[in-house]
Amino acid sequence: MPILNVNGKDLESKVTFKFNSLAKEKYYGEDKEGNKSSGINNIYEKLLNFDHEGLIGFWDCAVNHLKERPTRGDIEDALMAVIEKDDDTEKLFKEAFETMDKSGFFKLQAKKYWKDLEKAPEFAKDDKEKTQIETYVQRMKDSRDQLLGTKKKTA
């Protein structure tokens, strides 16, 4: 489990019911029609897209099990300290994504996410949309491989 030093304290991340409840409350996605999607899936997908909001959401939810949890601002400051020290975000994204992808709590949801993503091109309205969806699916798979270290990073 990744550790983040926030305000001088090393905090361990945990993907648990507490993670899920905060993700559901604060980090859900919303489509054009106003339909809400799973907060935990939204964080997972943002990490796949190397979106910094995914990192913040991950850590905000990952420390939700603590009685004295840090504020979002404290988490952002702690993440910036790591980014400035490493001059990179790759390690932060890899640790967060791997923690979610391999957690016993989220493992079945992650498998379902990938299964559903594989089927997405079947729902395309036309060939152009199918090609766009297939390209998106491949990009997500490439990101997963990069984050899990199963594929070499491209420059």
mmCIF file of C-alpha atoms in Angstrom:
data_model
loop_
_atom_site.group_PDB
_atom_site.id
_atom_site.type_symbol
_atom_site.label_atom_id
_atom_site.label_comp_id
_atom_site.label_asym_id
_atom_site.label_seq_id
_atom_site.Cartn_x
_atom_site.Cartn_y
_atom_site.Cartn_z
ATOM 1 C CA MET A 1 0.000 0.000 0.000
ATOM 2 C CA PRO A 2 1.333 3.434 -0.897
ATOM 3 C CA ILE A 3 2.215 5.854 1.865
ATOM 4 C CA LEU A 4 1.794 9.632 1.604
ATOM 5 C CA ASN A 5 3.422 11.977 4.081
ATOM 6 C CA VAL A 6 0.828 14.581 5.001
ATOM 7 C CA ASN A 7 1.667 17.235 7.592
ATOM 8 C CA GLY A 8 4.609 15.162 8.830
ATOM 9 C CA LYS A 9 2.583 11.953 9.227
ATOM 10 C CA ASP A 10 2.941 8.889 6.983
ATOM 11 C CA LEU A 11 -0.563 7.857 5.941
ATOM 12 C CA GLU A 12 -1.273 4.438 4.466
ATOM 13 C CA SER A 13 -3.794 4.180 1.645
ATOM 14 C CA LYS A 14 -6.639 1.685 1.942
ATOM 15 C CA VAL A 15 -9.287 0.755 -0.608
ATOM 16 C CA THR A 16 -12.209 -0.216 1.628
ATOM 17 C CA PHE A 17 -15.882 0.498 2.224
ATOM 18 C CA LYS A 18 -14.798 3.888 3.604
ATOM 19 C CA PHE A 19 -12.966 4.593 0.311
ATOM 20 C CA ASN A 20 -16.056 3.592 -1.644
ATOM 21 C CA SER A 21 -18.498 5.659 0.427
ATOM 22 C CA LEU A 22 -16.507 8.868 -0.040
ATOM 23 C CA ALA A 23 -15.930 8.108 -3.745
ATOM 24 C CA LYS A 24 -19.677 7.625 -4.165
ATOM 25 C CA GLU A 25 -20.401 10.903 -2.375
ATOM 26 C CA LYS A 26 -17.735 13.177 -3.921
ATOM 27 C CA TYR A 27 -16.138 11.657 -7.017
ATOM 28 C CA TYR A 28 -18.912 10.260 -9.190
ATOM 29 C CA GLY A 29 -18.999 11.052 -12.887
ATOM 30 C CA GLU A 30 -21.980 12.570 -14.629
ATOM 31 C CA ASP A 31 -22.989 12.324 -18.284
ATOM 32 C CA LYS A 32 -24.806 14.890 -20.449
ATOM 33 C CA GLU A 33 -28.183 13.591 -19.320
ATOM 34 C CA GLY A 34 -27.251 13.935 -15.629
ATOM 35 C CA ASN A 35 -26.818 10.198 -14.992
ATOM 36 C CA LYS A 36 -24.275 9.530 -12.268
ATOM 37 C CA SER A 37 -21.591 6.867 -12.557
ATOM 38 C CA SER A 38 -19.653 5.040 -9.869
ATOM 39 C CA GLY A 39 -17.233 7.258 -7.956
ATOM 40 C CA ILE A 40 -14.725 4.455 -7.533
ATOM 41 C CA ASN A 41 -14.820 3.702 -11.283
ATOM 42 C CA ASN A 42 -14.477 7.420 -12.016
ATOM 43 C CA ILE A 43 -11.304 7.648 -9.914
ATOM 44 C CA TYR A 44 -9.958 4.465 -11.566
ATOM 45 C CA GLU A 45 -10.582 5.881 -15.035
ATOM 46 C CA LYS A 46 -9.042 9.261 -14.158
ATOM 47 C CA LEU A 47 -5.897 7.446 -12.996
ATOM 48 C CA LEU A 48 -5.848 5.590 -16.327
ATOM 49 C CA ASN A 49 -5.987 8.973 -18.056
ATOM 50 C CA PHE A 50 -3.192 10.384 -15.861
ATOM 51 C CA ASP A 51 -5.662 12.990 -14.632
ATOM 52 C CA HIS A 52 -4.443 14.716 -11.472
ATOM 53 C CA GLU A 53 -8.005 14.832 -10.138
ATOM 54 C CA GLY A 54 -7.789 11.037 -10.025
ATOM 55 C CA LEU A 55 -4.708 11.229 -7.795
ATOM 56 C CA ILE A 56 -6.358 13.699 -5.454
ATOM 57 C CA GLY A 57 -9.566 11.671 -5.388
ATOM 58 C CA PHE A 58 -7.648 8.469 -4.756
ATOM 59 C CA TRP A 59 -5.802 9.878 -1.764
ATOM 60 C CA ASP A 60 -8.830 11.706 -0.392
ATOM 61 C CA CYS A 61 -10.760 8.420 -0.392
ATOM 62 C CA ALA A 62 -7.772 6.235 0.551
ATOM 63 C CA VAL A 63 -7.363 8.002 3.893
ATOM 64 C CA ASN A 64 -11.087 8.143 4.644
ATOM 65 C CA HIS A 65 -10.591 5.282 7.126
ATOM 66 C CA LEU A 66 -8.627 7.577 9.449
ATOM 67 C CA LYS A 67 -10.364 9.255 12.393
ATOM 68 C CA GLU A 68 -8.248 12.378 11.878
ATOM 69 C CA ARG A 69 -8.136 12.542 8.122
ATOM 70 C CA PRO A 70 -6.352 15.339 6.290
ATOM 71 C CA THR A 71 -8.168 17.945 4.246
ATOM 72 C CA ARG A 72 -8.119 17.876 0.470
ATOM 73 C CA GLY A 73 -5.791 20.897 0.587
ATOM 74 C CA ASP A 74 -3.358 19.021 2.840
ATOM 75 C CA ILE A 75 -3.431 16.088 0.414
ATOM 76 C CA GLU A 76 -2.771 18.402 -2.542
ATOM 77 C CA ASP A 77 0.178 19.961 -0.695
ATOM 78 C CA ALA A 78 1.596 16.519 0.127
ATOM 79 C CA LEU A 79 1.235 15.379 -3.487
ATOM 80 C CA MET A 80 2.944 18.575 -4.703
ATOM 81 C CA ALA A 81 5.842 17.917 -2.335
ATOM 82 C CA VAL A 82 6.307 14.458 -3.899
ATOM 83 C CA ILE A 83 5.991 15.869 -7.419
ATOM 84 C CA GLU A 84 8.561 18.584 -6.712
ATOM 85 C CA LYS A 85 10.942 16.062 -5.103
ATOM 86 C CA ASP A 86 10.625 13.479 -7.909
ATOM 87 C CA ASP A 87 10.080 16.043 -10.695
ATOM 88 C CA ASP A 88 7.473 13.588 -11.991
ATOM 89 C CA THR A 89 4.054 12.108 -11.259
ATOM 90 C CA GLU A 90 4.542 8.651 -12.734
ATOM 91 C CA LYS A 91 5.277 6.886 -9.432
ATOM 92 C CA LEU A 92 2.230 8.481 -7.788
ATOM 93 C CA PHE A 93 -0.066 7.338 -10.607
ATOM 94 C CA LYS A 94 1.431 3.837 -10.690
ATOM 95 C CA GLU A 95 1.099 3.323 -6.936
ATOM 96 C CA ALA A 96 -2.483 4.610 -6.804
ATOM 97 C CA PHE A 97 -3.632 2.653 -9.844
ATOM 98 C CA GLU A 98 -1.981 -0.585 -8.784
ATOM 99 C CA THR A 99 -3.459 -0.256 -5.291
ATOM 100 C CA MET A 100 -6.948 0.027 -6.745
ATOM 101 C CA ASP A 101 -6.485 -2.551 -9.496
ATOM 102 C CA LYS A 102 -5.123 -5.212 -7.156
ATOM 103 C CA SER A 103 -7.128 -4.502 -4.024
ATOM 104 C CA GLY A 104 -9.341 -7.328 -2.856
ATOM 105 C CA PHE A 105 -12.111 -4.793 -2.331
ATOM 106 C CA PHE A 106 -12.131 -3.456 -5.915
ATOM 107 C CA LYS A 107 -10.798 -6.459 -7.882
ATOM 108 C CA LEU A 108 -14.182 -7.712 -9.116
ATOM 109 C CA GLN A 109 -15.274 -4.205 -10.114
ATOM 110 C CA ALA A 110 -12.014 -3.739 -12.019
ATOM 111 C CA LYS A 111 -12.565 -7.016 -13.898
ATOM 112 C CA LYS A 112 -16.105 -5.918 -14.754
ATOM 113 C CA TYR A 113 -14.821 -2.496 -15.862
ATOM 114 C CA TRP A 114 -12.456 -4.134 -18.380
ATOM 115 C CA LYS A 115 -15.063 -6.649 -19.559
ATOM 116 C CA ASP A 116 -17.588 -3.853 -20.145
ATOM 117 C CA LEU A 117 -14.961 -1.721 -21.891
ATOM 118 C CA GLU A 118 -14.181 -4.613 -24.267
ATOM 119 C CA LYS A 119 -17.873 -4.791 -25.223
ATOM 120 C CA ALA A 120 -18.265 -1.029 -25.755
ATOM 121 C CA PRO A 121 -17.524 -1.088 -29.527
ATOM 122 C CA GLU A 122 -20.537 -3.393 -30.013
ATOM 123 C CA PHE A 123 -22.818 -0.510 -29.033
ATOM 124 C CA ALA A 124 -21.491 1.950 -31.615
ATOM 125 C CA LYS A 125 -24.048 3.588 -33.896
ATOM 126 C CA ASP A 126 -21.809 3.421 -36.970
ATOM 127 C CA ASP A 127 -18.333 2.423 -38.175
ATOM 128 C CA LYS A 128 -16.820 5.811 -37.372
ATOM 129 C CA GLU A 129 -18.012 5.660 -33.766
ATOM 130 C CA LYS A 130 -16.897 2.018 -33.509
ATOM 131 C CA THR A 131 -13.392 2.994 -34.625
ATOM 132 C CA GLN A 132 -13.300 5.847 -32.088
ATOM 133 C CA ILE A 133 -14.401 3.521 -29.290
ATOM 134 C CA GLU A 134 -11.863 0.856 -30.308
ATOM 135 C CA THR A 135 -9.117 3.499 -30.277
ATOM 136 C CA TYR A 136 -10.227 4.633 -26.807
ATOM 137 C CA VAL A 137 -10.297 1.048 -25.500
ATOM 138 C CA GLN A 138 -6.789 0.425 -26.816
ATOM 139 C CA ARG A 139 -5.519 3.655 -25.262
ATOM 140 C CA MET A 140 -6.956 2.612 -21.900
ATOM 141 C CA LYS A 141 -5.324 -0.831 -22.188
ATOM 142 C CA ASP A 142 -1.999 0.815 -23.027
ATOM 143 C CA SER A 143 -2.332 3.086 -19.990
ATOM 144 C CA ARG A 144 -3.113 0.078 -17.778
ATOM 145 C CA ASP A 145 -0.044 -1.739 -19.094
ATOM 146 C CA GLN A 146 2.111 1.320 -18.458
ATOM 147 C CA LEU A 147 0.747 1.831 -14.953
ATOM 148 C CA LEU A 148 1.174 -1.819 -14.012
ATOM 149 C CA GLY A 149 4.628 -1.978 -15.591
ATOM 150 C CA THR A 150 3.621 -4.668 -18.078
ATOM 151 C CA LYS A 151 4.591 -2.525 -21.051
ATOM 152 C CA LYS A 152 7.502 -0.175 -21.568
ATOM 153 C CA LYS A 153 6.818 3.529 -21.282
ATOM 154 C CA THR A 154 6.732 5.359 -24.606
ATOM 155 C CA ALA A 155 8.291 8.767 -24.929
#
